[in-house]
Amino acid sequence: MADFLPFPRPAIDEETIAGVAEVLRSGWITSGPQVKAFEAALSAYFGGRPVLALNSGTAALEVALRLCGVGPGDEVITAPLSWAATANVILAVGATPVFADIHPATRNIDLECVEAALTSRTRAILPVDLAGLPVDRERLYALAEKHRLRVVEDAAQSMGASWRGRRIGAFGDLTAISFHANKNLTTGEGGCLILSDAAQRPLAEKLRLQGVVRFPDGTMDVDVAGGKFNLTDIAARIGLGQLKQIDHFNARRRELAQDYFDCFDRSLGCELPPENFDDSNWHMFQILLPLARLRIGRGEFIDRMRQRNIGVGVHYPPIHLFTLYRDMGWREGDFPHAERVGRAIATLPLFPAMTRKDVERVCAAITEIINETTR
Ligand SMILES: *Cc1c(COP(=O)(O)O)cnc(C)c1O
């Protein structure tokens, strides 16, 4: 049988591996010259905006909320169909998450539902670009301006994506990106926060590392309880190697997504993602299974794919139905679109080193499984 095909696989080249070895031998492995160089390179990538390297995308979201002054008594509107971090960070700063359902076509937050969820306590919107398909930035920022709200973009999955020709992160309010191992650009673990205004940088830096401000005479002060969110030089060196290749990685992902659309048997009844080849960075290729027509559930589908040596992921079960959130009062039926998509969604293998042959193998396996399990 063909080798196991995972759904993500990082692409780390030999030049990057050698660079990391050099950092390890240098005697300086935590935040230092590599982080400075990575931040400068990221800033150039994002149109000259100030960029803070952080040790996770979650940290970037949390620092962003704290920069906005969001805290107890404030509501933040976000999407229920996302990684748990998206809502957990709102709780982490003491604020209240308010979910707005997704739109079934884009699987991203529905801005009409956002508008309906506004209250006098709403302070910020935290939209998520699921699978690297950006939320409509024109409508988002029109809404935010109209209601004087801050925007913290959970662009964890959107490295290199764009909106109508403008790169995500190069415009807007605050943009948080993740460099987790499964993301389009990885540093193992890591992330960055892109600021709209250099004046926010000193506070952002304090929030990144224990609130510390250092003075030229070697002394320091602390006037805010910052976190421990700094990136290591080891990780930053991986990021520098990755950043050189990100546009190539994303171009390759786009080609593979096109291969999926070419090869996928449309008569199976699966819902394919929006065919967006302008804005999306194709972080994931996700289908919805036609569960009502099948004798098996998604778990069994994933098992059968695994028996054929193909990995399939689930991104994501809806956040509001996790125990923590149920205990706060959310129930089935609250966000029907997020629940339906969350039940049926399956993430297929997609990473730059894949080939069209791999895509054909995945599509053939899906056709076989669906045909043998249709009622
Ligand atoms: C990955 C991810 C995060 C968190 O990023 P980490 O680097 O894992 O902390 C947040 N939101 C979304 C949508 C993500 O995919």
CSV table of C-alpha atoms and ligand atoms in Angstrom, one decimal:
chain,number,residue,atom,x,y,z
A,1,MET,CA,0.0,0.0,0.0
A,2,ALA,CA,1.1,3.6,-0.6
A,3,ASP,CA,2.8,5.4,2.3
A,4,PHE,CA,0.7,7.1,5.0
A,5,LEU,CA,-0.5,10.5,3.8
A,6,PRO,CA,-1.1,12.8,6.7
A,7,PHE,CA,-3.4,15.8,6.4
A,8,PRO,CA,-0.6,18.3,7.2
A,9,ARG,CA,3.1,18.0,6.9
A,10,PRO,CA,5.6,20.8,7.5
A,11,ALA,CA,8.2,21.5,4.8
A,12,ILE,CA,11.5,22.3,6.4
A,13,ASP,CA,14.5,22.6,4.0
A,14,GLU,CA,18.2,21.8,4.7
A,15,GLU,CA,19.2,25.5,4.7
A,16,THR,CA,16.8,26.1,7.6
A,17,ILE,CA,18.0,23.0,9.5
A,18,ALA,CA,21.6,24.2,9.1
A,19,GLY,CA,20.6,27.7,10.2
A,20,VAL,CA,18.9,26.2,13.4
A,21,ALA,CA,22.1,24.2,14.1
A,22,GLU,CA,24.1,27.5,13.9
A,23,VAL,CA,21.7,29.2,16.3
A,24,LEU,CA,22.1,26.3,18.7
A,25,ARG,CA,25.9,26.6,18.6
A,26,SER,CA,25.8,30.4,18.9
A,27,GLY,CA,25.3,30.4,22.7
A,28,TRP,CA,22.1,32.5,22.4
A,29,ILE,CA,18.9,30.5,21.9
A,30,THR,CA,16.1,32.6,23.4
A,31,SER,CA,14.8,35.9,22.0
A,32,GLY,CA,17.7,37.7,20.4
A,33,PRO,CA,19.1,38.6,17.0
A,34,GLN,CA,17.1,36.0,15.1
A,35,VAL,CA,13.8,37.3,16.5
A,36,LYS,CA,14.8,40.8,15.5
A,37,ALA,CA,15.6,39.6,12.0
A,38,PHE,CA,12.4,37.6,11.8
A,39,GLU,CA,10.3,40.6,12.9
A,40,ALA,CA,12.0,42.8,10.3
A,41,ALA,CA,11.3,40.3,7.6
A,42,LEU,CA,7.7,39.8,8.7
A,43,SER,CA,7.2,43.6,8.8
A,44,ALA,CA,8.5,43.8,5.2
A,45,TYR,CA,6.1,41.1,4.2
A,46,PHE,CA,3.2,43.0,5.8
A,47,GLY,CA,3.8,46.3,4.0
A,48,GLY,CA,6.0,47.8,6.7
A,49,ARG,CA,3.6,47.4,9.6
A,50,PRO,CA,5.0,46.8,13.1
A,51,VAL,CA,5.2,43.1,13.9
A,52,LEU,CA,5.7,41.4,17.2
A,53,ALA,CA,7.0,37.8,17.2
A,54,LEU,CA,5.3,35.7,19.9
A,55,ASN,CA,5.4,32.1,21.0
A,56,SER,CA,1.9,31.2,19.7
A,57,GLY,CA,-1.1,32.4,17.8
A,58,THR,CA,-3.0,32.2,21.1
A,59,ALA,CA,-0.5,34.6,22.6
A,60,ALA,CA,-1.0,37.0,19.7
A,61,LEU,CA,-4.8,37.0,20.3
A,62,GLU,CA,-4.4,37.5,24.0
A,63,VAL,CA,-2.0,40.3,23.7
A,64,ALA,CA,-4.2,41.9,21.0
A,65,LEU,CA,-7.3,41.8,23.4
A,66,ARG,CA,-5.2,43.3,26.2
A,67,LEU,CA,-3.9,46.0,23.9
A,68,CYS,CA,-7.5,46.9,23.2
A,69,GLY,CA,-8.2,47.1,26.9
A,70,VAL,CA,-10.8,44.3,26.7
A,71,GLY,CA,-11.5,42.9,30.1
A,72,PRO,CA,-14.3,42.0,32.6
A,73,GLY,CA,-17.7,43.4,31.7
A,74,ASP,CA,-16.8,43.6,28.0
A,75,GLU,CA,-18.3,41.4,25.2
A,76,VAL,CA,-16.3,40.1,22.2
A,77,ILE,CA,-18.2,38.7,19.3
A,78,THR,CA,-16.6,35.7,17.6
A,79,ALA,CA,-17.3,32.5,15.5
A,80,PRO,CA,-18.4,29.2,17.1
A,81,LEU,CA,-16.7,27.2,14.4
A,82,SER,CA,-13.0,27.6,15.2
A,83,TRP,CA,-10.1,26.2,17.2
A,84,ALA,CA,-10.9,26.5,21.0
A,85,ALA,CA,-8.2,29.2,21.3
A,86,THR,CA,-10.5,31.7,19.6
A,87,ALA,CA,-13.0,31.8,22.4
A,88,ASN,CA,-10.7,30.7,25.2
A,89,VAL,CA,-8.6,33.9,24.9
A,90,ILE,CA,-11.7,36.0,25.4
A,91,LEU,CA,-12.3,34.2,28.7
A,92,ALA,CA,-8.6,34.4,29.5
A,93,VAL,CA,-8.7,38.3,29.6
A,94,GLY,CA,-11.9,38.1,31.8
A,95,ALA,CA,-14.3,39.2,29.0
A,96,THR,CA,-17.5,37.4,27.8
A,97,PRO,CA,-17.5,35.6,24.4
A,98,VAL,CA,-20.6,36.2,22.3
A,99,PHE,CA,-21.0,33.8,19.4
A,100,ALA,CA,-22.5,34.7,16.1
A,101,ASP,CA,-23.3,31.9,13.7
A,102,ILE,CA,-21.4,31.2,10.5
A,103,HIS,CA,-22.5,31.5,6.9
A,104,PRO,CA,-23.0,28.1,5.4
A,105,ALA,CA,-21.3,29.0,2.1
A,106,THR,CA,-18.0,30.5,3.5
A,107,ARG,CA,-18.1,28.7,6.9
A,108,ASN,CA,-16.9,32.0,8.3
A,109,ILE,CA,-18.7,34.3,10.8
A,110,ASP,CA,-21.9,35.8,9.2
A,111,LEU,CA,-21.6,39.5,9.6
A,112,GLU,CA,-25.4,39.9,9.8
A,113,CYS,CA,-25.4,37.6,12.8
A,114,VAL,CA,-22.6,39.8,14.2
A,115,GLU,CA,-24.8,42.9,13.8
A,116,ALA,CA,-27.7,41.1,15.6
A,117,ALA,CA,-25.4,40.1,18.5
A,118,LEU,CA,-24.2,43.7,19.3
A,119,THR,CA,-25.0,45.1,22.7
A,120,SER,CA,-23.9,48.2,24.6
A,121,ARG,CA,-21.2,46.0,26.1
A,122,THR,CA,-19.7,44.9,22.8
A,123,ARG,CA,-16.0,46.1,22.6
A,124,ALA,CA,-14.5,44.1,19.8
A,125,ILE,CA,-15.1,41.6,17.0
A,126,LEU,CA,-12.8,38.6,16.7
A,127,PRO,CA,-13.5,37.1,13.3
A,128,VAL,CA,-11.8,33.9,12.1
A,129,ASP,CA,-10.6,33.2,8.5
A,130,LEU,CA,-11.4,29.4,8.5
A,131,ALA,CA,-9.1,27.4,6.3
A,132,GLY,CA,-7.4,30.7,5.3
A,133,LEU,CA,-10.4,32.0,3.4
A,134,PRO,CA,-10.7,35.7,4.6
A,135,VAL,CA,-13.8,37.1,6.1
A,136,ASP,CA,-15.1,40.0,4.0
A,137,ARG,CA,-12.8,42.8,5.2
A,138,GLU,CA,-14.8,45.7,3.6
A,139,ARG,CA,-18.1,44.7,5.4
A,140,LEU,CA,-16.2,43.8,8.6
A,141,TYR,CA,-14.5,47.2,8.9
A,142,ALA,CA,-17.6,49.1,7.8
A,143,LEU,CA,-19.5,47.4,10.7
A,144,ALA,CA,-16.6,48.0,13.2
A,145,GLU,CA,-16.4,51.7,12.3
A,146,LYS,CA,-20.2,52.2,12.4
A,147,HIS,CA,-20.3,50.8,15.9
A,148,ARG,CA,-16.9,52.0,17.1
A,149,LEU,CA,-15.5,48.5,17.8
A,150,ARG,CA,-12.0,47.2,17.7
A,151,VAL,CA,-11.2,44.3,15.5
A,152,VAL,CA,-8.9,41.5,16.5
A,153,GLU,CA,-8.5,39.4,13.3
A,154,ASP,CA,-7.9,35.7,14.1
A,155,ALA,CA,-5.9,35.2,11.0
A,156,ALA,CA,-4.1,32.2,12.6
A,157,GLN,CA,-4.7,30.3,9.4
A,158,SER,CA,-4.3,33.2,6.9
A,159,MET,CA,-0.6,33.6,6.5
A,160,GLY,CA,-0.2,34.9,2.9
A,161,ALA,CA,-3.9,35.1,2.2
A,162,SER,CA,-5.4,38.3,0.9
A,163,TRP,CA,-8.6,40.3,0.5
A,164,ARG,CA,-9.2,41.7,-2.9
A,165,GLY,CA,-5.5,41.9,-3.7
A,166,ARG,CA,-4.5,43.3,-0.3
A,167,ARG,CA,-2.5,41.0,1.9
A,168,ILE,CA,-4.1,40.0,5.2
A,169,GLY,CA,-2.1,41.7,8.0
A,170,ALA,CA,-1.0,44.6,5.7
A,171,PHE,CA,-4.2,46.6,6.6
A,172,GLY,CA,-6.9,46.7,9.3
A,173,ASP,CA,-6.8,46.9,13.1
A,174,LEU,CA,-4.9,44.0,14.9
A,175,THR,CA,-4.0,40.8,13.1
A,176,ALA,CA,-3.0,37.6,14.9
A,177,ILE,CA,-1.2,34.8,12.9
A,178,SER,CA,-0.1,31.4,14.1
A,179,PHE,CA,3.1,29.5,13.2
A,180,HIS,CA,2.0,26.2,14.7
A,181,ALA,CA,3.4,23.1,13.1
A,182,ASN,CA,0.2,22.6,11.0
A,183,LYS,CA,0.0,26.2,9.7
A,184,ASN,CA,1.2,27.3,6.2
A,185,LEU,CA,4.3,28.9,7.8
A,186,THR,CA,5.6,27.2,10.9
A,187,THR,CA,8.2,27.8,13.6
A,188,GLY,CA,7.2,24.6,15.4
A,189,GLU,CA,5.2,26.7,17.8
A,190,GLY,CA,4.9,30.4,17.4
A,191,GLY,CA,2.9,33.3,16.1
A,192,CYS,CA,2.9,37.0,15.5
A,193,LEU,CA,0.8,40.1,16.1
A,194,ILE,CA,0.6,42.8,13.4
A,195,LEU,CA,-0.1,46.3,14.7
A,196,SER,CA,-1.7,49.1,12.8
A,197,ASP,CA,0.3,51.8,14.7
A,198,ALA,CA,3.9,51.8,16.0
A,199,ALA,CA,2.6,53.7,19.1
A,200,GLN,CA,1.1,50.4,20.3
A,201,ARG,CA,4.5,48.7,20.3
A,202,PRO,CA,5.8,49.6,23.7
A,203,LEU,CA,2.7,48.3,25.5
A,204,ALA,CA,2.6,45.2,23.3
A,205,GLU,CA,6.2,44.5,24.2
A,206,LYS,CA,5.4,44.8,27.9
A,207,LEU,CA,2.4,42.5,27.5
A,208,ARG,CA,4.7,40.0,25.7
A,209,LEU,CA,7.2,39.6,28.5
A,210,GLN,CA,6.2,40.2,32.2
A,211,GLY,CA,5.5,43.9,31.7
A,212,VAL,CA,9.2,44.6,31.9
A,213,VAL,CA,10.8,47.9,30.7
A,214,ARG,CA,14.5,48.0,30.7
A,215,PHE,CA,16.6,51.1,31.3
A,216,PRO,CA,20.1,51.9,29.9
A,217,ASP,CA,21.6,51.7,33.4
A,218,GLY,CA,20.6,48.0,33.6
A,219,THR,CA,17.7,48.5,35.9
A,220,MET,CA,14.1,47.8,35.0
A,221,ASP,CA,10.5,48.5,36.0
A,222,VAL,CA,7.2,46.6,35.7
A,223,ASP,CA,3.9,48.5,35.6
A,224,VAL,CA,1.6,45.9,33.9
A,225,ALA,CA,1.3,42.2,34.5
A,226,GLY,CA,2.5,40.9,31.1
A,227,GLY,CA,2.7,37.3,30.1
A,228,LYS,CA,5.4,35.0,29.0
A,229,PHE,CA,4.9,35.1,25.2
A,230,ASN,CA,8.3,35.7,23.7
A,231,LEU,CA,9.6,33.6,20.8
A,232,THR,CA,12.9,31.8,20.9
A,233,ASP,CA,15.7,32.5,18.4
A,234,ILE,CA,15.6,28.8,17.5
A,235,ALA,CA,12.0,29.2,16.4
A,236,ALA,CA,12.6,32.5,14.7
A,237,ARG,CA,15.4,31.0,12.6
A,238,ILE,CA,12.9,28.3,11.4
A,239,GLY,CA,10.5,31.2,10.6
A,240,LEU,CA,13.2,33.1,8.5
A,241,GLY,CA,13.8,29.9,6.4
A,242,GLN,CA,10.0,29.4,6.0
A,243,LEU,CA,9.2,33.1,5.1
A,244,LYS,CA,11.4,32.8,2.0
A,245,GLN,CA,9.3,30.0,0.8
A,246,ILE,CA,5.8,31.0,1.9
A,247,ASP,CA,4.6,32.4,-1.4
A,248,HIS,CA,5.8,29.2,-3.1
A,249,PHE,CA,4.2,27.0,-0.5
A,250,ASN,CA,0.9,28.8,-0.9
A,251,ALA,CA,1.1,28.7,-4.7
A,252,ARG,CA,1.6,24.9,-4.4
A,253,ARG,CA,-1.4,24.7,-2.1
A,254,ARG,CA,-3.5,26.5,-4.6
A,255,GLU,CA,-2.6,24.1,-7.3
A,256,LEU,CA,-3.4,21.1,-5.1
A,257,ALA,CA,-6.7,22.6,-4.2
A,258,GLN,CA,-7.4,23.0,-7.9
A,259,ASP,CA,-6.4,19.3,-8.4
A,260,TYR,CA,-9.0,18.4,-5.7
A,261,PHE,CA,-11.8,20.3,-7.6
A,262,ASP,CA,-10.7,18.6,-10.8
A,263,CYS,CA,-10.6,15.1,-9.4
A,264,PHE,CA,-13.5,15.1,-6.9
A,265,ASP,CA,-16.5,13.2,-7.9
A,266,ARG,CA,-19.3,15.8,-7.6
A,267,SER,CA,-22.0,13.2,-7.7
A,268,LEU,CA,-21.1,11.9,-4.2
A,269,GLY,CA,-23.1,14.6,-2.5
A,270,CYS,CA,-20.2,16.1,-0.5
A,271,GLU,CA,-20.1,19.9,-0.1
A,272,LEU,CA,-16.8,21.3,-1.4
A,273,PRO,CA,-15.3,24.5,-0.1
A,274,PRO,CA,-15.8,27.8,-1.9
A,275,GLU,CA,-13.7,27.8,-5.1
A,276,ASN,CA,-11.7,30.8,-4.2
A,277,PHE,CA,-8.3,31.1,-6.0
A,278,ASP,CA,-7.8,34.8,-5.4
A,279,ASP,CA,-7.9,35.4,-1.7
A,280,SER,CA,-7.5,32.0,0.1
A,281,ASN,CA,-4.1,30.6,1.1
A,282,TRP,CA,-5.7,27.1,1.1
A,283,HIS,CA,-4.7,26.4,4.6
A,284,MET,CA,-7.1,23.4,4.5
A,285,PHE,CA,-9.2,21.6,2.0
A,286,GLN,CA,-12.4,20.7,3.9
A,287,ILE,CA,-15.4,18.8,2.6
A,288,LEU,CA,-18.8,18.2,4.3
A,289,LEU,CA,-19.8,14.6,4.3
A,290,PRO,CA,-23.3,13.7,3.1
A,291,LEU,CA,-24.1,12.1,6.4
A,292,ALA,CA,-27.9,11.8,5.9
A,293,ARG,CA,-27.2,9.5,2.9
A,294,LEU,CA,-24.6,7.3,4.5
A,295,ARG,CA,-24.9,4.3,6.8
A,296,ILE,CA,-21.7,5.4,8.6
A,297,GLY,CA,-20.8,8.4,10.7
A,298,ARG,CA,-17.8,10.7,10.3
A,299,GLY,CA,-15.7,8.6,12.8
A,300,GLU,CA,-16.2,5.5,10.7
A,301,PHE,CA,-15.4,7.5,7.5
A,302,ILE,CA,-12.1,8.6,9.1
A,303,ASP,CA,-11.3,5.0,10.2
A,304,ARG,CA,-11.9,3.7,6.6
A,305,MET,CA,-9.6,6.5,5.2
A,306,ARG,CA,-7.0,5.5,7.7
A,307,GLN,CA,-7.2,1.9,6.7
A,308,ARG,CA,-6.3,3.2,3.2
A,309,ASN,CA,-3.4,5.0,4.8
A,310,ILE,CA,-4.9,8.5,4.5
A,311,GLY,CA,-5.1,10.9,7.4
A,312,VAL,CA,-8.3,13.0,7.8
A,313,GLY,CA,-8.8,15.8,10.4
A,314,VAL,CA,-11.8,17.4,12.1
A,315,HIS,CA,-11.6,21.3,12.2
A,316,TYR,CA,-13.7,21.9,14.2
A,317,PRO,CA,-16.4,20.7,16.6
A,318,PRO,CA,-18.3,23.9,17.5
A,319,ILE,CA,-16.8,25.6,20.5
A,320,HIS,CA,-20.2,26.4,22.2
A,321,LEU,CA,-20.9,22.7,22.7
A,322,PHE,CA,-17.7,22.0,24.7
A,323,THR,CA,-18.3,21.3,28.4
A,324,LEU,CA,-16.8,24.6,29.5
A,325,TYR,CA,-19.2,26.6,27.2
A,326,ARG,CA,-22.2,24.4,27.9
A,327,ASP,CA,-21.7,25.1,31.6
A,328,MET,CA,-22.0,28.8,30.7
A,329,GLY,CA,-25.4,28.1,29.1
A,330,TRP,CA,-24.9,27.3,25.4
A,331,ARG,CA,-26.9,24.5,23.9
A,332,GLU,CA,-27.5,22.5,20.7
A,333,GLY,CA,-29.6,24.5,18.3
A,334,ASP,CA,-28.0,27.9,19.3
A,335,PHE,CA,-25.9,28.1,16.1
A,336,PRO,CA,-27.4,25.6,13.6
A,337,HIS,CA,-25.0,26.3,10.7
A,338,ALA,CA,-21.9,25.9,12.9
A,339,GLU,CA,-23.4,22.7,14.3
A,340,ARG,CA,-24.3,21.2,10.9
A,341,VAL,CA,-20.8,22.1,9.4
A,342,GLY,CA,-19.1,21.0,12.6
A,343,ARG,CA,-20.8,17.5,12.4
A,344,ALA,CA,-20.0,16.9,8.8
A,345,ILE,CA,-16.7,18.6,8.2
A,346,ALA,CA,-13.6,16.6,7.3
A,347,THR,CA,-10.1,18.0,6.5
A,348,LEU,CA,-8.4,16.2,3.6
A,349,PRO,CA,-4.6,16.0,3.1
A,350,LEU,CA,-3.1,19.2,1.8
A,351,PHE,CA,0.5,20.3,2.1
A,352,PRO,CA,3.1,21.7,-0.4
A,353,ALA,CA,5.0,18.4,-0.9
A,354,MET,CA,1.9,16.5,-2.0
A,355,THR,CA,1.5,15.6,-5.7
A,356,ARG,CA,-1.6,15.4,-8.0
A,357,LYS,CA,-1.2,11.6,-7.7
A,358,ASP,CA,-1.8,11.9,-3.9
A,359,VAL,CA,-4.9,14.0,-4.5
A,360,GLU,CA,-6.2,11.4,-7.0
A,361,ARG,CA,-5.6,8.7,-4.4
A,362,VAL,CA,-7.6,10.6,-1.7
A,363,CYS,CA,-10.4,11.3,-4.1
A,364,ALA,CA,-10.6,7.6,-5.2
A,365,ALA,CA,-10.7,6.5,-1.6
A,366,ILE,CA,-13.5,8.9,-0.8
A,367,THR,CA,-15.5,7.7,-3.8
A,368,GLU,CA,-15.0,4.0,-2.8
A,369,ILE,CA,-16.0,4.6,0.8
A,370,ILE,CA,-19.1,6.7,0.0
A,371,ASN,CA,-20.2,4.3,-2.7
A,372,GLU,CA,-19.9,1.3,-0.4
A,373,THR,CA,-21.7,3.0,2.5
A,374,THR,CA,-24.6,4.9,0.7
A,375,ARG,CA,-28.0,3.8,2.1
B,1,LIG,C1,-3.9,27.6,15.2
B,1,LIG,C2,-5.0,28.5,15.6
B,1,LIG,C3,-5.0,29.4,16.7
B,1,LIG,C4,-4.0,29.3,17.8
B,1,LIG,O1,-2.7,29.3,17.3
B,1,LIG,P1,-1.6,28.6,18.2
B,1,LIG,O2,-0.3,29.0,17.6
B,1,LIG,O3,-1.8,27.1,18.2
B,1,LIG,O4,-1.7,29.1,19.6
B,1,LIG,C5,-6.1,30.2,16.9
B,1,LIG,N1,-7.1,30.3,16.1
B,1,LIG,C6,-7.2,29.5,15.0
B,1,LIG,C7,-8.3,29.6,14.1
B,1,LIG,C8,-6.2,28.6,14.7
B,1,LIG,O5,-6.2,27.8,13.7
